[in-house]
Coordinates of C-alpha atoms in Angstrom, one line a residue:
Chain A
X1 CA 89.0 116.6 89.8
X2 CA 86.8 117.8 92.5
X3 CA 83.2 116.6 92.2
X4 CA 80.7 118.3 94.4
X5 CA 78.4 115.9 96.2
X6 CA 74.8 116.1 97.3
X7 CA 75.6 118.8 99.9
X8 CA 75.8 121.5 97.2
X9 CA 73.4 123.4 95.0
X10 CA 75.1 124.1 91.6
X11 CA 74.0 126.4 88.8
X12 CA 75.7 125.7 85.6
X13 CA 76.1 128.5 83.1
X14 CA 76.5 126.2 80.1
X15 CA 76.9 128.9 77.5
X16 CA 79.6 130.6 79.6
X17 CA 81.5 127.5 80.6
X18 CA 81.2 128.4 84.3
X19 CA 79.3 127.1 87.3
X20 CA 78.7 128.5 90.8
X21 CA 77.9 126.4 93.8
X22 CA 76.6 127.0 97.3
X23 CA 76.9 124.5 100.1
X24 CA 73.3 123.6 101.3
X25 CA 71.8 122.2 104.5
X26 CA 68.5 121.2 103.0
X27 CA 65.8 122.0 100.5
X28 CA 63.0 123.9 102.3
X29 CA 60.5 124.1 99.5
X30 CA 59.9 123.1 95.9
X31 CA 56.9 123.7 93.6
X32 CA 56.0 124.2 90.0
X33 CA 54.1 127.5 89.9
X34 CA 52.0 128.6 86.9
X35 CA 55.1 130.2 85.5
X36 CA 58.2 128.5 86.7
X37 CA 59.9 126.0 89.0
X38 CA 60.5 127.6 92.4
X39 CA 62.9 126.2 94.9
X40 CA 64.0 127.5 98.4
X41 CA 67.2 126.1 99.9
X42 CA 68.8 126.7 103.3
X43 CA 72.5 127.2 102.6
X44 CA 75.5 126.8 105.0
X45 CA 76.8 130.4 104.7
X46 CA 74.5 132.5 102.5
X47 CA 71.3 132.2 104.4
X48 CA 68.3 131.1 102.4
X49 CA 68.4 130.8 98.6
X50 CA 65.7 131.2 96.1
X51 CA 66.0 129.5 92.7
X52 CA 63.7 129.9 89.7
X53 CA 63.9 127.4 86.8
X54 CA 67.4 126.4 88.1
X55 CA 68.7 130.0 88.2
X56 CA 69.9 131.5 91.5
X57 CA 67.6 134.5 92.2
X58 CA 68.8 135.7 95.6
X59 CA 70.3 134.8 98.9
X60 CA 69.7 136.3 102.3
X61 CA 73.4 137.3 102.5
X62 CA 74.1 139.3 99.4
X63 CA 70.8 140.5 97.9
X64 CA 71.3 143.9 99.5
X65 CA 73.8 144.8 96.8
X66 CA 71.3 144.2 94.0
X67 CA 68.3 145.7 95.7
X68 CA 70.0 148.8 96.8
X69 CA 71.5 149.5 93.4
X70 CA 68.2 148.8 91.6
X71 CA 66.6 151.5 93.8
X72 CA 68.6 154.3 95.2
X73 CA 70.5 155.6 92.1
X74 CA 67.2 155.9 90.3
X75 CA 65.3 157.5 93.1
X76 CA 68.1 160.0 94.0
X77 CA 68.4 160.8 90.3
X78 CA 64.7 161.8 90.0
X79 CA 64.2 165.2 91.6
X80 CA 61.1 164.2 93.6
X81 CA 59.8 160.7 93.1
X82 CA 56.3 160.2 94.4
X83 CA 54.9 157.3 92.4
X84 CA 57.2 154.3 91.7
X85 CA 56.4 151.1 89.9
X86 CA 58.4 147.9 90.2
X87 CA 57.9 145.5 87.3
X88 CA 58.8 142.1 88.6
X89 CA 60.6 142.2 92.0
X90 CA 58.4 139.5 93.5
X91 CA 60.7 138.9 96.4
X92 CA 59.8 142.4 97.7
X93 CA 63.4 143.5 98.3
X94 CA 63.2 146.3 95.8
X95 CA 59.9 147.5 97.2
X96 CA 61.4 147.6 100.7
X97 CA 64.2 149.9 99.4
X98 CA 61.8 152.1 97.5
X99 CA 59.7 152.6 100.6
X100 CA 62.7 153.8 102.6
X101 CA 62.3 157.1 100.7
X102 CA 60.0 159.3 102.7
X103 CA 58.9 161.3 99.7
X104 CA 57.4 158.2 97.9
X105 CA 53.6 158.4 98.2
X106 CA 52.7 155.3 96.2
X107 CA 54.7 152.2 95.2
X108 CA 53.4 149.4 93.1
X109 CA 54.9 145.9 92.8
X110 CA 53.7 144.3 89.5
X111 CA 54.8 140.7 89.6
X112 CA 53.5 138.0 87.3
X113 CA 54.0 135.1 89.8
X114 CA 52.3 135.6 93.1
X115 CA 53.9 132.5 94.5
X116 CA 57.3 134.2 94.4
X117 CA 56.0 136.9 96.8
X118 CA 54.2 134.4 99.1
X119 CA 57.3 132.2 99.4
X120 CA 59.4 135.3 100.0
X121 CA 57.1 136.3 102.9
X122 CA 57.8 133.0 104.4
X123 CA 61.5 132.5 103.7
X124 CA 62.8 136.1 103.3
X125 CA 60.7 137.9 105.9
X126 CA 63.3 140.7 106.2
X127 CA 62.7 141.7 102.6
X128 CA 58.9 141.8 103.2
X129 CA 58.8 143.9 106.3
X130 CA 57.5 147.0 104.4
X131 CA 54.7 145.0 102.6
X132 CA 52.2 146.3 105.1
X133 CA 53.2 149.9 104.5
X134 CA 50.1 151.8 103.5
X135 CA 52.0 153.1 100.5
X136 CA 52.6 149.6 99.2
X137 CA 50.4 148.2 96.4
X138 CA 50.5 144.8 94.8
X139 CA 49.3 143.6 91.4
X140 CA 49.9 140.0 90.4
X141 CA 49.8 139.8 86.6
X142 CA 51.4 140.9 83.4
X143 CA 53.7 143.9 83.8
X144 CA 53.8 144.7 80.1
X145 CA 50.0 145.1 80.1
X146 CA 50.0 147.0 83.4
X147 CA 52.5 149.6 81.9
X148 CA 50.5 149.8 78.7
X149 CA 47.3 150.4 80.7
X150 CA 48.9 153.0 83.0
X151 CA 47.5 156.6 82.7
X152 CA 49.9 158.5 80.5
X153 CA 52.4 160.7 82.4
X154 CA 51.4 159.2 85.7
X155 CA 54.6 157.6 87.0
X156 CA 57.9 159.0 88.3
X157 CA 60.2 155.9 88.3
X158 CA 59.8 152.5 86.7
X159 CA 62.1 149.8 88.0
X160 CA 62.4 146.7 85.8
X161 CA 63.5 144.1 88.3
X162 CA 63.1 141.0 86.2
X163 CA 64.7 137.6 85.6
X164 CA 67.0 137.1 82.6
X165 CA 65.7 138.1 79.1
X166 CA 64.4 134.6 78.3
X167 CA 61.0 133.1 79.2
X168 CA 58.5 135.2 81.1
X169 CA 60.8 138.3 81.2
X170 CA 61.6 138.4 77.5
X171 CA 59.0 141.1 76.7
X172 CA 60.5 143.4 79.3
X173 CA 63.7 143.7 77.2
X174 CA 62.0 145.2 74.2
X175 CA 61.5 148.4 72.3
X176 CA 57.7 148.3 72.5
X177 CA 57.9 148.0 76.3
X178 CA 60.3 150.9 76.6
X179 CA 57.9 153.0 74.4
X180 CA 55.1 152.3 76.7
X181 CA 57.3 153.2 79.7
X182 CA 58.1 156.5 78.0
X183 CA 54.4 157.3 77.7
X184 CA 53.6 156.3 81.2
X185 CA 56.4 158.4 82.8
X186 CA 55.8 162.0 83.9
X187 CA 58.2 164.8 83.0
X188 CA 61.5 164.1 84.7
X189 CA 60.7 160.4 84.8
X190 CA 63.4 157.7 85.2
X191 CA 63.5 154.1 84.0
X192 CA 66.0 151.6 85.4
X193 CA 66.4 147.9 84.4
X194 CA 68.6 145.1 85.6
X195 CA 71.0 144.5 82.7
X196 CA 73.1 141.4 83.4
X197 CA 76.9 141.1 83.5
X198 CA 79.3 143.7 82.2
X199 CA 81.9 141.1 81.4
X200 CA 79.5 138.8 79.5
X201 CA 76.8 141.0 78.1
X202 CA 78.2 144.4 77.2
X203 CA 78.3 143.7 73.5
X204 CA 74.9 141.9 73.4
X205 CA 72.1 142.6 76.0
X206 CA 73.5 145.8 77.4
X207 CA 74.2 147.3 74.0
X208 CA 70.7 146.4 72.8
X209 CA 69.1 147.9 75.9
X210 CA 71.0 151.2 75.2
X211 CA 69.9 151.2 71.5
X212 CA 66.3 150.3 72.3
X213 CA 65.9 152.8 75.1
X214 CA 67.3 155.5 72.8
X215 CA 65.0 154.5 70.0
X216 CA 62.1 154.8 72.5
X217 CA 63.1 158.4 73.2
X218 CA 65.3 158.2 76.2
X219 CA 68.2 160.4 75.2
X220 CA 70.6 159.7 78.1
X221 CA 71.3 156.0 79.0
X222 CA 73.9 154.9 81.5
X223 CA 74.9 151.4 82.8
X224 CA 75.9 151.2 86.4
X225 CA 78.0 148.1 87.3
X226 CA 77.9 146.6 90.8
X227 CA 79.1 143.4 92.5
X228 CA 76.6 140.5 92.9
X229 CA 78.5 137.4 94.1
X230 CA 75.8 134.8 93.3
X231 CA 75.2 135.9 89.7
X232 CA 77.4 134.8 86.8
X233 CA 80.8 136.5 87.0
X234 CA 79.9 138.0 90.4
X235 CA 79.5 141.3 88.5
X236 CA 76.1 142.7 87.5
X237 CA 74.6 146.0 86.3
X238 CA 71.5 148.1 86.0
X239 CA 70.9 150.5 83.1
X240 CA 69.2 153.8 83.8
X241 CA 67.7 156.4 81.5
X242 CA 65.9 159.7 81.9
X243 CA 62.9 161.0 80.0
X244 CA 64.6 164.3 79.5
X245 CA 67.6 164.9 81.6
X246 CA 71.0 163.2 81.8
X247 CA 71.2 160.6 84.5
X248 CA 74.7 161.4 85.5
X249 CA 73.5 164.1 87.9
X250 CA 71.8 163.2 91.1
X251 CA 70.7 164.7 94.4
X252 CA 74.1 164.1 96.0
X253 CA 73.4 166.0 99.2
X254 CA 70.1 164.1 99.7
X255 CA 71.9 160.8 99.0
X256 CA 74.6 161.8 101.5
X257 CA 72.1 162.7 104.2
X258 CA 69.6 159.9 103.5
X259 CA 67.4 159.3 106.5
X260 CA 67.7 155.5 106.3
X261 CA 70.3 152.7 106.6
X262 CA 72.0 151.2 103.6
X263 CA 74.7 148.5 103.5
X264 CA 76.2 149.1 100.0
X265 CA 74.8 152.4 98.7
X266 CA 76.1 155.8 99.6
X267 CA 76.6 159.0 97.6
X268 CA 80.2 158.1 96.7
X269 CA 79.2 154.6 95.6
X270 CA 76.5 156.2 93.4
X271 CA 79.1 158.5 91.8
X272 CA 81.5 155.6 91.4
X273 CA 78.9 153.4 89.7
X274 CA 78.5 156.1 87.1
X275 CA 82.1 155.3 86.0
X276 CA 82.1 152.7 83.2
X277 CA 85.0 150.4 82.6
X278 CA 87.0 151.3 79.6
X279 CA 85.8 148.3 77.5
X280 CA 82.2 149.4 78.1
X281 CA 82.9 153.0 77.1
X282 CA 84.5 151.6 73.9
X283 CA 81.5 149.5 73.1
X284 CA 78.7 151.8 74.2
X285 CA 80.3 154.9 72.7
X286 CA 78.4 157.2 75.0
X287 CA 79.0 160.8 75.6
X288 CA 80.0 159.3 78.9
X289 CA 83.2 160.5 80.3
X290 CA 83.0 164.2 79.4
X291 CA 79.4 164.7 80.6
X292 CA 80.4 163.6 84.1
X293 CA 82.8 166.3 85.0
Chain B
X1 CA 71.4 117.9 92.1
X2 CA 73.8 118.9 89.4
X3 CA 77.1 117.1 89.6
X4 CA 79.9 118.4 87.5
X5 CA 81.8 115.7 85.6
X6 CA 85.4 115.4 84.5
X7 CA 85.0 118.3 82.1
X8 CA 85.2 120.9 84.8
X9 CA 87.9 122.4 87.1
X10 CA 86.3 123.2 90.5
X11 CA 87.7 125.3 93.3
X12 CA 85.9 124.7 96.5
X13 CA 86.0 127.5 99.1
X14 CA 85.3 125.2 102.0
X15 CA 85.2 127.9 104.7
X16 CA 82.9 130.0 102.7
X17 CA 80.5 127.3 101.5
X18 CA 80.9 128.2 97.9
X19 CA 82.6 126.8 94.8
X20 CA 83.5 128.1 91.4
X21 CA 83.9 125.9 88.3
X22 CA 85.3 126.5 84.8
X23 CA 84.6 124.1 82.0
X24 CA 88.0 122.7 80.8
X25 CA 89.3 121.2 77.6
X26 CA 92.4 119.7 79.0
X27 CA 95.2 120.0 81.5
X28 CA 98.2 121.5 79.8
X29 CA 100.7 121.1 82.6
X30 CA 101.2 120.0 86.2
X31 CA 104.2 120.1 88.4
X32 CA 105.2 120.3 92.0
X33 CA 107.6 123.2 92.2
X34 CA 109.8 123.9 95.2
X35 CA 107.0 126.0 96.7
X36 CA 103.6 124.8 95.4
X37 CA 101.6 122.6 93.1
X38 CA 101.3 124.4 89.8
X39 CA 98.6 123.5 87.2
X40 CA 97.8 125.0 83.8
X41 CA 94.4 124.2 82.2
X42 CA 92.9 125.1 78.9
X43 CA 89.3 126.2 79.6
X44 CA 86.4 126.3 77.2
X45 CA 85.6 130.0 77.6
X46 CA 88.2 131.7 79.8
X47 CA 91.3 130.9 77.9
X48 CA 94.2 129.4 79.9
X49 CA 93.9 129.0 83.6
X50 CA 96.8 128.9 86.2
X51 CA 96.1 127.1 89.5
X52 CA 98.5 127.2 92.5
X53 CA 97.8 124.7 95.3
X54 CA 94.3 124.2 94.0
X55 CA 93.5 128.0 94.0
X56 CA 92.6 129.8 90.8
X57 CA 95.3 132.4 90.1
X58 CA 94.3 133.8 86.8
X59 CA 92.7 133.2 83.4
X60 CA 93.6 134.8 80.1
X61 CA 90.1 136.3 79.9
X62 CA 89.7 138.3 83.1
X63 CA 93.1 138.9 84.6
X64 CA 93.1 142.4 83.1
X65 CA 90.8 143.6 85.8
X66 CA 93.2 142.6 88.6
X67 CA 96.4 143.6 86.9
X68 CA 95.2 147.0 85.9
X69 CA 93.8 147.8 89.3
X70 CA 97.0 146.6 91.1
X71 CA 99.0 149.0 89.0
X72 CA 97.4 152.1 87.6
X73 CA 95.8 153.6 90.7
X74 CA 99.1 153.4 92.6
X75 CA 101.2 154.7 89.7
X76 CA 98.8 157.6 89.0
X77 CA 98.7 158.4 92.7
X78 CA 102.5 158.8 93.0
X79 CA 103.5 162.1 91.5
X80 CA 106.4 160.7 89.4
X81 CA 107.1 157.0 89.9
X82 CA 110.5 156.1 88.6
X83 CA 111.4 152.9 90.5
X84 CA 108.7 150.3 91.1
X85 CA 109.0 146.9 92.8
X86 CA 106.5 144.1 92.5
X87 CA 106.6 141.6 95.3
X88 CA 105.2 138.4 93.9
X89 CA 103.4 138.9 90.5
X90 CA 105.3 135.9 88.9
X91 CA 102.8 135.8 86.0
X92 CA 104.3 139.1 84.8
X93 CA 100.9 140.7 84.2
X94 CA 101.5 143.5 86.8
X95 CA 105.0 144.1 85.4
X96 CA 103.5 144.5 82.0
X97 CA 101.1 147.2 83.3
X98 CA 103.8 149.0 85.2
X99 CA 106.0 149.2 82.1
X100 CA 103.2 150.9 80.2
X101 CA 104.1 154.1 82.2
X102 CA 106.8 155.9 80.2
X103 CA 108.2 157.6 83.3
X104 CA 109.1 154.3 85.0
X105 CA 112.9 153.9 84.7
X106 CA 113.3 150.7 86.6
X107 CA 110.9 147.9 87.5
X108 CA 111.7 144.8 89.6
X109 CA 109.6 141.7 89.8
X110 CA 110.6 139.8 93.0
X111 CA 108.9 136.4 92.8
X112 CA 109.8 133.5 95.0
X113 CA 108.8 130.8 92.5
X114 CA 110.7 131.1 89.2
X115 CA 108.5 128.3 87.7
X116 CA 105.5 130.6 87.9
X117 CA 107.2 133.0 85.5
X118 CA 108.6 130.3 83.2
X119 CA 105.1 128.7 82.8
X120 CA 103.5 132.1 82.3
X121 CA 106.0 132.8 79.5
X122 CA 104.8 129.6 77.9
X123 CA 101.0 129.7 78.5
X124 CA 100.3 133.4 79.0
X125 CA 102.7 135.0 76.5
X126 CA 100.5 138.1 76.3
X127 CA 101.4 138.9 79.9
X128 CA 105.1 138.5 79.3
X129 CA 105.5 140.7 76.3
X130 CA 107.3 143.4 78.2
X131 CA 109.7 141.0 79.9
X132 CA 112.4 142.0 77.5
X133 CA 112.0 145.7 78.1
X134 CA 115.4 147.0 79.2
X135 CA 113.7 148.5 82.3
X136 CA 112.5 145.1 83.5
X137 CA 114.5 143.3 86.2
X138 CA 113.8 139.9 87.7
X139 CA 114.8 138.5 91.1
X140 CA 113.7 135.0 92.0
X141 CA 113.8 134.7 95.8
X142 CA 112.3 135.9 99.0
X143 CA 110.5 139.3 98.7
X144 CA 110.5 140.0 102.4
X145 CA 114.3 139.7 102.5
X146 CA 114.6 141.8 99.2
X147 CA 112.6 144.6 100.7
X148 CA 114.6 144.4 104.0
X149 CA 117.9 144.6 102.0
X150 CA 116.7 147.5 99.8
X151 CA 118.6 150.8 100.1
X152 CA 116.5 153.0 102.4
X153 CA 114.4 155.6 100.6
X154 CA 115.2 154.1 97.2
X155 CA 111.8 153.0 95.9
X156 CA 108.7 154.9 94.7
X157 CA 106.0 152.3 94.5
X158 CA 105.8 148.8 96.1
X159 CA 103.1 146.5 94.7
X160 CA 102.4 143.4 96.8
X161 CA 100.9 141.1 94.2
X162 CA 100.8 137.9 96.3
X163 CA 98.7 134.8 96.8
X164 CA 96.3 134.5 99.8
X165 CA 97.8 135.3 103.3
X166 CA 98.5 131.6 104.0
X167 CA 101.6 129.6 103.1
X168 CA 104.4 131.4 101.3
X169 CA 102.7 134.8 101.2
X170 CA 101.8 135.0 104.9
X171 CA 104.8 137.2 105.8
X172 CA 103.7 139.7 103.2
X173 CA 100.6 140.5 105.3
X174 CA 102.5 141.6 108.4
X175 CA 103.5 144.6 110.4
X176 CA 107.2 144.0 110.1
X177 CA 107.0 143.8 106.4
X178 CA 105.1 147.0 106.1
X179 CA 107.7 148.7 108.4
X180 CA 110.5 147.5 106.0
X181 CA 108.4 148.9 103.1
X182 CA 108.1 152.2 104.8
X183 CA 111.9 152.4 105.2
X184 CA 112.5 151.4 101.6
X185 CA 110.2 154.0 100.1
X186 CA 111.3 157.4 99.1
X187 CA 109.4 160.5 100.1
X188 CA 106.0 160.4 98.4
X189 CA 106.2 156.6 98.1
X190 CA 103.1 154.4 97.7
X191 CA 102.4 150.9 98.8
X192 CA 99.6 148.8 97.3
X193 CA 98.6 145.2 98.2
X194 CA 96.0 142.8 96.9
X195 CA 93.5 142.5 99.8
X196 CA 91.0 139.8 99.1
X197 CA 87.2 140.1 99.0
X198 CA 85.2 143.0 100.4
X199 CA 82.2 140.8 101.2
X200 CA 84.3 138.1 102.9
X201 CA 87.3 139.8 104.4
X202 CA 86.4 143.4 105.4
X203 CA 86.2 142.6 109.1
X204 CA 89.3 140.4 109.1
X205 CA 92.1 140.6 106.5
X206 CA 91.3 144.1 105.2
X207 CA 90.8 145.6 108.7
X208 CA 94.1 144.0 109.8
X209 CA 95.9 145.4 106.8
X210 CA 94.6 148.9 107.6
X211 CA 95.6 148.7 111.2
X212 CA 99.1 147.3 110.4
X213 CA 99.8 149.8 107.7
X214 CA 98.9 152.6 110.0
X215 CA 101.1 151.1 112.8
X216 CA 103.9 151.0 110.3
X217 CA 103.5 154.8 109.7
X218 CA 101.3 155.0 106.7
X219 CA 98.8 157.6 107.7
X220 CA 96.3 157.3 104.9
X221 CA 95.1 153.9 103.9
X222 CA 92.3 153.2 101.3
X223 CA 90.8 150.0 100.0
X224 CA 89.7 150.0 96.3
X225 CA 87.2 147.3 95.3
X226 CA 87.1 145.9 91.8
X227 CA 85.4 143.0 90.0
X228 CA 87.4 139.7 89.6
X229 CA 85.0 137.0 88.4
X230 CA 87.3 134.0 89.0
X231 CA 88.1 134.9 92.6
X232 CA 85.7 134.1 95.6
X233 CA 82.6 136.2 95.4
X234 CA 83.8 137.7 92.1
X235 CA 84.7 140.8 94.0
X236 CA 88.2 141.7 95.0
X237 CA 90.2 144.7 96.3
X238 CA 93.6 146.3 96.6
X239 CA 94.6 148.4 99.6
X240 CA 96.8 151.4 99.0
X241 CA 98.7 153.7 101.4
X242 CA 101.0 156.7 101.0
X243 CA 104.1 157.5 103.0
X244 CA 103.0 161.0 103.6
X245 CA 100.1 162.1 101.5
X246 CA 96.4 161.0 101.3
X247 CA 95.9 158.5 98.5
X248 CA 92.5 159.9 97.6
X249 CA 94.1 162.4 95.2
X250 CA 95.7 161.3 92.0
X251 CA 97.0 162.7 88.7
X252 CA 93.5 162.7 87.1
X253 CA 94.5 164.5 84.0
X254 CA 97.5 162.2 83.3
X255 CA 95.2 159.2 84.0
X256 CA 92.7 160.6 81.6
X257 CA 95.3 161.2 78.9
X258 CA 97.3 158.0 79.5
X259 CA 99.4 157.2 76.5
X260 CA 98.5 153.5 76.6
X261 CA 95.6 151.1 76.2
X262 CA 93.6 149.8 79.1
X263 CA 90.5 147.6 79.2
X264 CA 89.1 148.3 82.7
X265 CA 91.0 151.3 84.1
X266 CA 90.3 154.9 83.3
X267 CA 90.3 158.1 85.4
X268 CA 86.6 157.7 86.2
X269 CA 87.0 154.1 87.3
X270 CA 89.9 155.2 89.5
X271 CA 87.8 157.9 91.2
X272 CA 84.9 155.4 91.5
X273 CA 87.1 152.7 93.1
X274 CA 87.9 155.2 95.8
X275 CA 84.3 155.0 96.9
X276 CA 83.9 152.4 99.6
X277 CA 80.6 150.5 100.1
X278 CA 78.8 151.7 103.2
X279 CA 79.5 148.5 105.2
X280 CA 83.2 149.0 104.6
X281 CA 83.1 152.6 105.7
X282 CA 81.3 151.5 108.8
X283 CA 84.0 148.9 109.6
X284 CA 87.1 150.7 108.6
X285 CA 86.0 154.0 110.2
X286 CA 88.2 156.0 107.9
X287 CA 88.2 159.7 107.4
X288 CA 86.9 158.4 104.1
X289 CA 83.9 160.2 102.7
X290 CA 84.7 163.8 103.7
X291 CA 88.3 163.7 102.4
X292 CA 87.2 162.8 99.0
X293 CA 85.3 165.9 98.0

């Protein structure tokens, strides 16, 4: 039986009976912040690695998949997003993607743990290169309260870029929070949330998000799967909903002619991500397949 | 540092600096066949696990992703597949998917290692339930030679369901083999091959497959990514090519109204899998995006 020695960082997903390991050169940083244990490792092949409370958050090598898919489908679904809020997203990777859209006038990153952002500036500078953009705004504090205090009908897109629905992020996977999002969104507004693994969580977390978003008044809810090698099963998703309109339509031509570089996202990938695996269709019982044609 | 104890099976991808582990109950079988070391494990959460030469081949839980994607895109791209050959595929999972298509008259599984099939019958009976179908034919021996000896223009679809391109499977990732496939295929014939991880192998194995298939006379080559949690990066692909026609078109209506159950595949997933991530488009420089519309 292979036993990994001290040269490896291993995350054990005990409930799921799986584990994922990255070969590491050294630990670059470790601290207990006000909210969580934060580690930064230098890996052999995935660049730098950020770990929160023992869970892999991101690596330099493959975070582009997650950050692009948390951002561009939502922003190209909205007809003209001007004000965008990221709840969580302390590593600034989503903020960077949002600010690639020239039409965005104001972007807020509302992260509870300022240390995540400070360490990201140091160890993931490529994700923070838009932090000095005059359109970028930072608030370090409670995202639930921030959304509750937002001026009604003042936001175009809300991106919920959080950790798993346990601990500090639990309240971000909740009906009350979605209701506050609904109030804060302008007409045509879009909400998008990271929604865990299709293989592991379709019947649980993803189904609950769909139900709760619908209860909060979002008529059309869709889950978009995408690859994310360092997360459990290597397969992740975001769930997107619109205040009024179906989210299966997007500005395809704008996506195709986007004036910025992406590594995963393009208009075809966006269209492709709107296709749900048959087992998800069966569980989520959406008006899915027919509305797409 | 977490060290996994004896309750885990771990596959270390040394070149890639990653490892994947499954919690196991017990080893059910181990033998050295004529070709490779074959292990069967009972896992805690992924059902049974087959391992060849230390590499995870499949688990009961997630093999449907791979087997459906190796089969249905190719068979719904061909206009009327009657004779299908699987090179490799000893676990019989691909054969089972092929035989779901009522129009298939004759299917061959050409596997070099008969022990893989015998152990699959014992430990993965659900994959072998079509082995007694009168249309199913088995040849245990060299797939390269079998294709070379095939009557020219006698096959409709060739599915290359092999291990990694090292050891016994190396000759299946080769120009000469693709040339023999070209000769063996009838007009309208389709070839499809498992083609490793988009994240890890786009610039190497996948690019070489594209180049070699084109050299062998297949004008239109496409790589379709799909999730596969137990393989490196959790993200895998198949590469498909047509003898004459572009493989971006398929029998969408037939796929939509397929008279059999699938868990991952549907017409939307097929269409979605034809979308390549931007970094793959950049490398493979296909006539990709435009031909799809």
